[in-house]
PDB file of C-alpha atoms and ligand atoms in Angstrom:
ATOM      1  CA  UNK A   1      78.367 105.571  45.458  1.00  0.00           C
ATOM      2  CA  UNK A   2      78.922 102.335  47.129  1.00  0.00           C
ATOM      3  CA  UNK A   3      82.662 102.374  46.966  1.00  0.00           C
ATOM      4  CA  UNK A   4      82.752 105.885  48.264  1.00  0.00           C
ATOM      5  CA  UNK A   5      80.587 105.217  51.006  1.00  0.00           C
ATOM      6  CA  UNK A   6      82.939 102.353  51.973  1.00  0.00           C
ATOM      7  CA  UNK A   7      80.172 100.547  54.148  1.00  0.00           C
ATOM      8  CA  UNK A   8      78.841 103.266  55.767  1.00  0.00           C
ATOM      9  CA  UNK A   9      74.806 103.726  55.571  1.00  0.00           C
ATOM     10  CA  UNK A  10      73.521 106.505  55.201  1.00  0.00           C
ATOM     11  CA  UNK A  11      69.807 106.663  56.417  1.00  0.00           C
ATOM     12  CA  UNK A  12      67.522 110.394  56.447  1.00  0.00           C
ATOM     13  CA  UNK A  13      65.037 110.854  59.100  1.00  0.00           C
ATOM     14  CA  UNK A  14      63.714 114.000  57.584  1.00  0.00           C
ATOM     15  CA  UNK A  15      64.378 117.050  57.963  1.00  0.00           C
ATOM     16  CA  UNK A  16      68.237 117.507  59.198  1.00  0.00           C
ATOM     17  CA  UNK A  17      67.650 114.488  60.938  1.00  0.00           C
ATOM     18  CA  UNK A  18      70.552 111.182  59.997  1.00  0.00           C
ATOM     19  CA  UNK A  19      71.184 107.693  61.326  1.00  0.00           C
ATOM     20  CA  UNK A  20      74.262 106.696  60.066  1.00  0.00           C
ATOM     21  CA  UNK A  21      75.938 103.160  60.964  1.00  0.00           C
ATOM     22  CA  UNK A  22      79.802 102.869  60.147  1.00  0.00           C
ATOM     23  CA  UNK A  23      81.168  99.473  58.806  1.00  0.00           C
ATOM     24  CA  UNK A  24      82.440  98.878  62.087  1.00  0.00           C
ATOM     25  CA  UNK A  25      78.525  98.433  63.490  1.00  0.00           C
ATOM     26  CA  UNK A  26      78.613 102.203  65.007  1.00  0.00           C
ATOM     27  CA  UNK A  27      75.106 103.864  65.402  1.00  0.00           C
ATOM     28  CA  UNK A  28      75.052 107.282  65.334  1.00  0.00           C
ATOM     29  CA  UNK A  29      72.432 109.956  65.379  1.00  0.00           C
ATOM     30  CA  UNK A  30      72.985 113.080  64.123  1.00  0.00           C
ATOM     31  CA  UNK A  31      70.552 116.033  65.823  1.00  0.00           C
ATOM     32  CA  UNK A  32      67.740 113.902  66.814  1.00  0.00           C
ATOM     33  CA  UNK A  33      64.027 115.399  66.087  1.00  0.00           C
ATOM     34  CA  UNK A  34      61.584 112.208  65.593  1.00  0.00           C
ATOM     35  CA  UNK A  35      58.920 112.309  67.761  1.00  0.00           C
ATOM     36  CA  UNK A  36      57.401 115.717  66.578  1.00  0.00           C
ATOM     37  CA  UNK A  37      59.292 115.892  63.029  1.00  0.00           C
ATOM     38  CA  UNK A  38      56.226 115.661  60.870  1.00  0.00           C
ATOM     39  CA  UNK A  39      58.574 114.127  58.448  1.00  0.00           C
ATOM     40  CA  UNK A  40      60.141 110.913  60.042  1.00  0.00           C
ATOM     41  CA  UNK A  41      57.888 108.100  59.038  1.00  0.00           C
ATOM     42  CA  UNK A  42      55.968 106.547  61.453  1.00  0.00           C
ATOM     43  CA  UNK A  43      57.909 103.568  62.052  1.00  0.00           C
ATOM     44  CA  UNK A  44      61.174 105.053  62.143  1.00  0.00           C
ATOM     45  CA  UNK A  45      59.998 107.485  65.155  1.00  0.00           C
ATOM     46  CA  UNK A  46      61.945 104.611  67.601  1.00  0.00           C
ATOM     47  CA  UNK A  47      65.208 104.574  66.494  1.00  0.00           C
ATOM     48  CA  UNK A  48      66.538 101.349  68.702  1.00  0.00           C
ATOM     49  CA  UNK A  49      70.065 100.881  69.135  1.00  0.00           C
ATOM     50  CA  UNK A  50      72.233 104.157  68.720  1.00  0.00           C
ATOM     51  CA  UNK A  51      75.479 104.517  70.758  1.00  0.00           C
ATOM     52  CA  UNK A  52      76.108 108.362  69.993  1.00  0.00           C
ATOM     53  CA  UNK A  53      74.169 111.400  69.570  1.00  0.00           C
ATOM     54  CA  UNK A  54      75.587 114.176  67.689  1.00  0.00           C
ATOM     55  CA  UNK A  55      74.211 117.324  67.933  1.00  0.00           C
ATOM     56  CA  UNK A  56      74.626 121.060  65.859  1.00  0.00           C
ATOM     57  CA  UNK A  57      72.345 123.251  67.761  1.00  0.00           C
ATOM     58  CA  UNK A  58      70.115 123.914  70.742  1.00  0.00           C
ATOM     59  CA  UNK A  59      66.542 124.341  68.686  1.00  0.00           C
ATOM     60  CA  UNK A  60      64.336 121.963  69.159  1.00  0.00           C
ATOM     61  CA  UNK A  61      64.309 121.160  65.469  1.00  0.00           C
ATOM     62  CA  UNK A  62      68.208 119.654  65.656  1.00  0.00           C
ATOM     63  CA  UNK A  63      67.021 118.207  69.473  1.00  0.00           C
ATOM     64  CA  UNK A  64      63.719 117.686  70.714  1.00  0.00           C
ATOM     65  CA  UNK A  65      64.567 114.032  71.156  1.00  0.00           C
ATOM     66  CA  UNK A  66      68.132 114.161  72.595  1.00  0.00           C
ATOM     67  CA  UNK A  67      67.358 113.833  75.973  1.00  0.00           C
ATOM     68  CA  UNK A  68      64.892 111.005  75.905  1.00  0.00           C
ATOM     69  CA  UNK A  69      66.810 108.909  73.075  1.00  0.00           C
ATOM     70  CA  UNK A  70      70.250 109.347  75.844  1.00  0.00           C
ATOM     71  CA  UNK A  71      67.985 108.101  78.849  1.00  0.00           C
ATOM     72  CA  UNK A  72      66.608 105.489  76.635  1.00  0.00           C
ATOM     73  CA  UNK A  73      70.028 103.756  75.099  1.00  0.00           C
ATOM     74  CA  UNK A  74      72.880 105.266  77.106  1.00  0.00           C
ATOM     75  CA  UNK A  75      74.188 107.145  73.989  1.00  0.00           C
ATOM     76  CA  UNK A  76      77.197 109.359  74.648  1.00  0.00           C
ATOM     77  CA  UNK A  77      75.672 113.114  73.419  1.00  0.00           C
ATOM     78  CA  UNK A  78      78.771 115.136  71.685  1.00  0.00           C
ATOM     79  CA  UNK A  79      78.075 118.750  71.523  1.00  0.00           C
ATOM     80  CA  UNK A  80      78.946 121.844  72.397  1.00  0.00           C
ATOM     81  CA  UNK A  81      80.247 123.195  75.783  1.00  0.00           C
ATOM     82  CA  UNK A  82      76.809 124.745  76.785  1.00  0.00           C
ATOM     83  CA  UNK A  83      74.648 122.204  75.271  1.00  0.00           C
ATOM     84  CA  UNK A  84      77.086 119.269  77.240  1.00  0.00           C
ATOM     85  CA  UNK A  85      76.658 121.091  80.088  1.00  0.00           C
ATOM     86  CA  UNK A  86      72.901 121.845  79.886  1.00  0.00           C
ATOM     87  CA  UNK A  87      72.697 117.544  79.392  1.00  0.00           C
ATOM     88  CA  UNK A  88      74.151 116.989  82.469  1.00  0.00           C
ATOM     89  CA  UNK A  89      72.402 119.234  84.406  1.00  0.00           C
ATOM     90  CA  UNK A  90      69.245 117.314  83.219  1.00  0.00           C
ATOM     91  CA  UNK A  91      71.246 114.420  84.624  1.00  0.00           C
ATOM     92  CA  UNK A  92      72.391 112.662  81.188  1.00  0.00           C
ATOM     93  CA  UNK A  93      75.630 111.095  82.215  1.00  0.00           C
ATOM     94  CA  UNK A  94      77.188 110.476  78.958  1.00  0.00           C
ATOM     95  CA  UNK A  95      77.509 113.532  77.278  1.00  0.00           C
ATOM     96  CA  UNK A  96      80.783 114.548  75.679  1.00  0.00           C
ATOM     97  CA  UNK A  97      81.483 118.387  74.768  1.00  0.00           C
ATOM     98  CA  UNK A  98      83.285 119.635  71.682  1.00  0.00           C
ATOM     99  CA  UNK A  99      84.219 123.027  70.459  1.00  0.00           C
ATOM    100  CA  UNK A 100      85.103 123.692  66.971  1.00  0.00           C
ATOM    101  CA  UNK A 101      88.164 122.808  65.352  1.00  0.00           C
ATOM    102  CA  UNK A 102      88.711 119.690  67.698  1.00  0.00           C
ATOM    103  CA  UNK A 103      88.026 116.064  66.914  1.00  0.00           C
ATOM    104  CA  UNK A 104      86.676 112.996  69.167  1.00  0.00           C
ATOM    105  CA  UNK A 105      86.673 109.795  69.060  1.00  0.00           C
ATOM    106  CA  UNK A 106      83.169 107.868  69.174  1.00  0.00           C
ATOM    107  CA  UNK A 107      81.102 105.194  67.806  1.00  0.00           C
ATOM    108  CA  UNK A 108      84.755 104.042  66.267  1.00  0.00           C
ATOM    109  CA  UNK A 109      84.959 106.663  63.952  1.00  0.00           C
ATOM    110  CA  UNK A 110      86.536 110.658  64.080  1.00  0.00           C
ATOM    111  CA  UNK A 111      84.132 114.045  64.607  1.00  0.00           C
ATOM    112  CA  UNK A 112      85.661 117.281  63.591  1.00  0.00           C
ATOM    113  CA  UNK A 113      83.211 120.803  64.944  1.00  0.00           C
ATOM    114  CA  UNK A 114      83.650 123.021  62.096  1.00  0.00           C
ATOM    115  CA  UNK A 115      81.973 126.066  62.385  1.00  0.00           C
ATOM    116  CA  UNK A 116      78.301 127.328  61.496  1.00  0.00           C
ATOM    117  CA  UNK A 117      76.877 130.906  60.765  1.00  0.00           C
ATOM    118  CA  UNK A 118      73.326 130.469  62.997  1.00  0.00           C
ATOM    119  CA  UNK A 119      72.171 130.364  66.363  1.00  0.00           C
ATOM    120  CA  UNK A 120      71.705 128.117  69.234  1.00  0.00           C
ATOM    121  CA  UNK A 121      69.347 128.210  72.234  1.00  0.00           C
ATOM    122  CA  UNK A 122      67.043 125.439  74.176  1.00  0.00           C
ATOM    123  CA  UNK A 123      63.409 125.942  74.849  1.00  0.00           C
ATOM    124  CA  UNK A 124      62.582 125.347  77.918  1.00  0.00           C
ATOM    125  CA  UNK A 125      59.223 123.653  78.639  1.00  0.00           C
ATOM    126  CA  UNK A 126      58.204 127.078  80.599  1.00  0.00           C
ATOM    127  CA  UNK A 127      59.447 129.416  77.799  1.00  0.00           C
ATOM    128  CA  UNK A 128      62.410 130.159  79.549  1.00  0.00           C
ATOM    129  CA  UNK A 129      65.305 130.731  76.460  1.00  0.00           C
ATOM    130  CA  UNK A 130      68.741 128.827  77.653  1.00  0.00           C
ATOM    131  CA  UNK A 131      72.075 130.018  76.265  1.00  0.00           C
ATOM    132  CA  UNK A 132      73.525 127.046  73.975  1.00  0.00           C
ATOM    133  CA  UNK A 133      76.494 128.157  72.731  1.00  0.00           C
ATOM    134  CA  UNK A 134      77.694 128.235  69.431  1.00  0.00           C
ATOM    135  CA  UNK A 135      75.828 126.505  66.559  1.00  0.00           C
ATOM    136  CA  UNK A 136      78.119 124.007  64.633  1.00  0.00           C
ATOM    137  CA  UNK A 137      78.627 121.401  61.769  1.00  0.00           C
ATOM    138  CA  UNK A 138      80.511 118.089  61.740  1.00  0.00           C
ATOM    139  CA  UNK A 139      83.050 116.153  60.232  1.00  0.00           C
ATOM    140  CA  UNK A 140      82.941 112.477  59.959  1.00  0.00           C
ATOM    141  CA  UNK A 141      85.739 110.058  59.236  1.00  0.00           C
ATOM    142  CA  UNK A 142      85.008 107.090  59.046  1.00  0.00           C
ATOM    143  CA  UNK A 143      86.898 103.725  58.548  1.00  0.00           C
ATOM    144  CA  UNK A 144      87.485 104.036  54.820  1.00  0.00           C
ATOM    145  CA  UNK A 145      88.511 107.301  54.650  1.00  0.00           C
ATOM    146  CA  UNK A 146      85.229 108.783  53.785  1.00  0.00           C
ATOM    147  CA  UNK A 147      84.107 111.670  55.297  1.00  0.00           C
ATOM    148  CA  UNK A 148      80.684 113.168  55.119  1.00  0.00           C
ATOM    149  CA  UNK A 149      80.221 117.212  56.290  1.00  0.00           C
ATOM    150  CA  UNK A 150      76.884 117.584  58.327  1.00  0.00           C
ATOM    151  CA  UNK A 151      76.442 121.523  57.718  1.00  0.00           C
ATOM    152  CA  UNK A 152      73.702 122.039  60.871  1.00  0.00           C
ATOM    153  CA  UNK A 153      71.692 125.548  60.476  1.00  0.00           C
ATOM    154  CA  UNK A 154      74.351 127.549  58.141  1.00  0.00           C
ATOM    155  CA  UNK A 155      74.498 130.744  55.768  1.00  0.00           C
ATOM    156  CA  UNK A 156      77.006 130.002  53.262  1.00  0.00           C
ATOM    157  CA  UNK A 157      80.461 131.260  54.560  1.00  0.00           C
ATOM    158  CA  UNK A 158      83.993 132.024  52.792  1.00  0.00           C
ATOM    159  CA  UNK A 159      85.688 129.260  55.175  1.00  0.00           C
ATOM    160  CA  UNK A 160      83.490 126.430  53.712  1.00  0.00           C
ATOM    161  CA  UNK A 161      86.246 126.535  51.407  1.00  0.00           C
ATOM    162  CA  UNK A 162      88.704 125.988  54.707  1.00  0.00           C
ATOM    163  CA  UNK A 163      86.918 122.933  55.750  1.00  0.00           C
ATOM    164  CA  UNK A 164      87.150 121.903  51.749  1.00  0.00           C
ATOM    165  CA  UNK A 165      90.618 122.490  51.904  1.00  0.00           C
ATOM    166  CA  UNK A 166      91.561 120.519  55.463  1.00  0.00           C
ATOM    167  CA  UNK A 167      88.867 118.317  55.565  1.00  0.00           C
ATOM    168  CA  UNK A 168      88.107 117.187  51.569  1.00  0.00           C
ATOM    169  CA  UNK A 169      84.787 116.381  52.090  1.00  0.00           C
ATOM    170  CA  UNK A 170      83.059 113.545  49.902  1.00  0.00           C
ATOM    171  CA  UNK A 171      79.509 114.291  50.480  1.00  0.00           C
ATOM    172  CA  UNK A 172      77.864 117.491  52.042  1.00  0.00           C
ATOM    173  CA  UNK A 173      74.513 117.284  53.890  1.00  0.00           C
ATOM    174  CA  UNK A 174      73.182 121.399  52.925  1.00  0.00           C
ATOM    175  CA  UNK A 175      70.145 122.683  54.494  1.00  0.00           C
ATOM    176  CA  UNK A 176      68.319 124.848  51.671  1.00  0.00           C
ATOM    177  CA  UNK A 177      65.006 125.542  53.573  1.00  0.00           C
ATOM    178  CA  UNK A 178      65.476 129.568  53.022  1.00  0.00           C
ATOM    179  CA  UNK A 179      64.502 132.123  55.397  1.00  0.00           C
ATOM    180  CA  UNK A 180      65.892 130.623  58.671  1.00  0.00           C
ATOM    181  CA  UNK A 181      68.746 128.735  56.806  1.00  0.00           C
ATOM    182  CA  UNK A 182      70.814 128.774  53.557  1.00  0.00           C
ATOM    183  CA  UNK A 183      68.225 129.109  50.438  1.00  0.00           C
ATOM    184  CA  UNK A 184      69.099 126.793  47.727  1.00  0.00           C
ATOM    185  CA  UNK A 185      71.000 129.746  45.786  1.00  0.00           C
ATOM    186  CA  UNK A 186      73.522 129.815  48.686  1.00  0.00           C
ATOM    187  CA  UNK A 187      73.571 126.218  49.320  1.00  0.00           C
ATOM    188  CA  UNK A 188      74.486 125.924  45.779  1.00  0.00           C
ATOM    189  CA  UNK A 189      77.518 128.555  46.649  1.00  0.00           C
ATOM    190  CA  UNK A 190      78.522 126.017  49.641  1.00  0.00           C
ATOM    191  CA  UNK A 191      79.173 123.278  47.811  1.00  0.00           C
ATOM    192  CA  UNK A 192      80.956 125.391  45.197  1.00  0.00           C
ATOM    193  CA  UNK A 193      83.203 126.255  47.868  1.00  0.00           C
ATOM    194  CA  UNK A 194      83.466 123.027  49.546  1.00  0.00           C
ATOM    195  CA  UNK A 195      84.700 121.171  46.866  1.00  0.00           C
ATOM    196  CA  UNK A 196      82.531 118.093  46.705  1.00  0.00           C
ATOM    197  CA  UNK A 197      81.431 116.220  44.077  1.00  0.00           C
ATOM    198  CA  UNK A 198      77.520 114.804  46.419  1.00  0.00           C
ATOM    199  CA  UNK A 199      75.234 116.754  48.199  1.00  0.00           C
ATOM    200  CA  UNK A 200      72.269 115.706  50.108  1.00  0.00           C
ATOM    201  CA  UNK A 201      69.736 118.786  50.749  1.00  0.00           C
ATOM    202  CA  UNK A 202      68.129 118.749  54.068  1.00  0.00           C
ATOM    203  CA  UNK A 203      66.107 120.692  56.245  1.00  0.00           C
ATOM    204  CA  UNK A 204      63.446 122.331  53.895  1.00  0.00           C
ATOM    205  CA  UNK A 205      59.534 121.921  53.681  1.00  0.00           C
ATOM    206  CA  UNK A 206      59.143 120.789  57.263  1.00  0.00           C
ATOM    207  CA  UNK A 207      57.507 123.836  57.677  1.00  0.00           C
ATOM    208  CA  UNK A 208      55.911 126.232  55.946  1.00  0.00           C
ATOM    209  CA  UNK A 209      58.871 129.028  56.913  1.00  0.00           C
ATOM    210  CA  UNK A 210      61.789 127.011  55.266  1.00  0.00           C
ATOM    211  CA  UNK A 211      60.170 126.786  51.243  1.00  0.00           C
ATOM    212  CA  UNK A 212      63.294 125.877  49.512  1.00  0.00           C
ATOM    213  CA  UNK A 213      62.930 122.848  47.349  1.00  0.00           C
ATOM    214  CA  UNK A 214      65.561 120.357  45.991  1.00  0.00           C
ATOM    215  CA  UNK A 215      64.485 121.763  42.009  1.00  0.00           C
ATOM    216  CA  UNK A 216      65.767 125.041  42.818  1.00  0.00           C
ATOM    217  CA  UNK A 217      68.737 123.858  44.259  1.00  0.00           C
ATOM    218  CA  UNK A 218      70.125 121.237  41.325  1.00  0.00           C
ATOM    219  CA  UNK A 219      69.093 124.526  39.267  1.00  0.00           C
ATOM    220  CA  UNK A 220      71.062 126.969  40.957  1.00  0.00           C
ATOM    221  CA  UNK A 221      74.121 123.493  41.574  1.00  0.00           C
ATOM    222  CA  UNK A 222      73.809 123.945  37.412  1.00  0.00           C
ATOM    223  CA  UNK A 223      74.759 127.240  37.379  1.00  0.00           C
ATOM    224  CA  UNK A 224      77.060 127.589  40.093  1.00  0.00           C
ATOM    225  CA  UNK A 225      78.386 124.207  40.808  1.00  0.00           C
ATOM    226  CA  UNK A 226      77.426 121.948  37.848  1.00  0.00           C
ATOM    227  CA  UNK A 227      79.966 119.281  38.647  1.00  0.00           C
ATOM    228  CA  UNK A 228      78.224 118.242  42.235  1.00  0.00           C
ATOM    229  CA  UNK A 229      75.577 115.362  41.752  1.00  0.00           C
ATOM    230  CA  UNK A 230      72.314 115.942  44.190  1.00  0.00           C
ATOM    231  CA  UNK A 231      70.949 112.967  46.086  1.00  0.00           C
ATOM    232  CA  UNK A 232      67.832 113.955  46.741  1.00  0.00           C
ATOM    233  CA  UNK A 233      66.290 111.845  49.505  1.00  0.00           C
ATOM    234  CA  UNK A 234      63.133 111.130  51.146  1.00  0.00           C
ATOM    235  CA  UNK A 235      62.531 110.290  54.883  1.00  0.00           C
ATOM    236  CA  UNK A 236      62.764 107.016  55.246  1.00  0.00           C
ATOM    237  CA  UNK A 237      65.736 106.423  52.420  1.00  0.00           C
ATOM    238  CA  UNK A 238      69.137 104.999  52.399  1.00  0.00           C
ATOM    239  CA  UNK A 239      71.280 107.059  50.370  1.00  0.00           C
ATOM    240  CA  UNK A 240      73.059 104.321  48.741  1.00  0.00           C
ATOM    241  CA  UNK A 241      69.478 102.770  47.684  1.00  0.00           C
ATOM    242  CA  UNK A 242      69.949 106.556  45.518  1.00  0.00           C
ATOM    243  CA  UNK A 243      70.599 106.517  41.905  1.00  0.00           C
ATOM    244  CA  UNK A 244      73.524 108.806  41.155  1.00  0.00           C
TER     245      UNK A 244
HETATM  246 NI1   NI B 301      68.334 126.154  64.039  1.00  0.00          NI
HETATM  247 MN1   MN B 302      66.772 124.091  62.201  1.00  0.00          MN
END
């Protein structure tokens, strides 16, 4: 685990919620949700330091805390065209947009947008829906060479096996919360198709709508996938402090 991660920490939030801080010192936050996420622990809720903000979706599950935490630090945001757009209209001043299938440059490392079967809208505080684009999942090159594929809000789809092919991801971060998301039977499917050897399930039992549990995935992974090793975290964890 440690040589794959190649000093890169790996550090869950809860939910689909990841700090991750590259051997270069980078501090990046992918789809902030801390201050309501009834699974960050307590003193994790202030985050410090983070110089980007990556972000999958407009719900406010993937980024209640996006505009605050950019106020707060100065963070350059990365998402989508709508989403980048929405930021600056609420006068963050370094956001960065991305569309799928290109890569940028931040916090020293490389982010591919690969697509994501979902949706994506932003709550407004008056109930007023906002179009935000296209719902996406990232890439992440780092230093070493290893790259780590942040699914967002995803069904399982036949061109997970595209960004296996292109992209040869080492680990996979799945959601496999069911009903609103992939259920751990497709999850299972997704890293079939995406070739790699680690997953990390996320985004299930924050609520009681996404029941999927990490059992029913390593059964289904047995099945389907039995090669792939799960690292099942909780909140709080480093995934190299992970046996496996
Ligand atoms: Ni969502
Ligand atoms: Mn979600």
């Amino acid at each position: 685990m440690e040589e794959m991660l190649g000093g890169t920490r790996i550090n869950y939030l809860g939910h689909a919620t990841f700090r991750v801080v590259t051997a270069g010192g980078g501090q990046i936050l992918i789809d902030p949700f801390l201050t309501d996420n009834p699974q960050t622990p307590e003193d994790m809720k202030e985050v410090g330091d983070i110089d980007t903000i990556l972000i999958t979706h407009g719900h406010f599950d993937h980024f209640a805390d996006a505009i605050p935490l950019a106020q707060q630090t100065g963070a350059t945001v990365v998402a989508n065209f709508e989403i980048f757009s929405y930021l600056q209209s609420k006068g963050v001043e370094n956001a960065m947009p991305i569309q799928k299938g290109g890569t940028a440059q931040v916090g020293g490392i490389k982010v591919t947008a690969t697509h994501a079967f979902h949706s994506s809208s932003i709550a407004e505080e008056d109930g007023t829906i906002v179009y935000a684009g296209e719902p996406m999942g990232f890439i992440l090159e780092f230093e070493s060479g290893f790259k780590l594929y942040h699914a967002g809000d995803t069904a399982v789809f036949g061109d997970m096996q595209l960004i296996g092919e292109i992209y040869q991801p080492d680990l996979a971060l799945l959601p496999i919360g069911n009903q609103v998301v992939m259920s751990p039977f497709e999850a299972a499917h997704a890293a079939r198709l995406l070739g790699v050897r680690h997953v990390v399930p996320m985004h299930y039992g924050t609520f009681p709508f996404i029941p999927g549990t990490p059992e029913e995935f390593q059964k289904h992974l047995g099945e389907i996938a039995p090669d792939v090793t799960v690292h099942v975290m909780q909140p709080g964890d480093d995934l190299d402090s992970q046996a496996g």
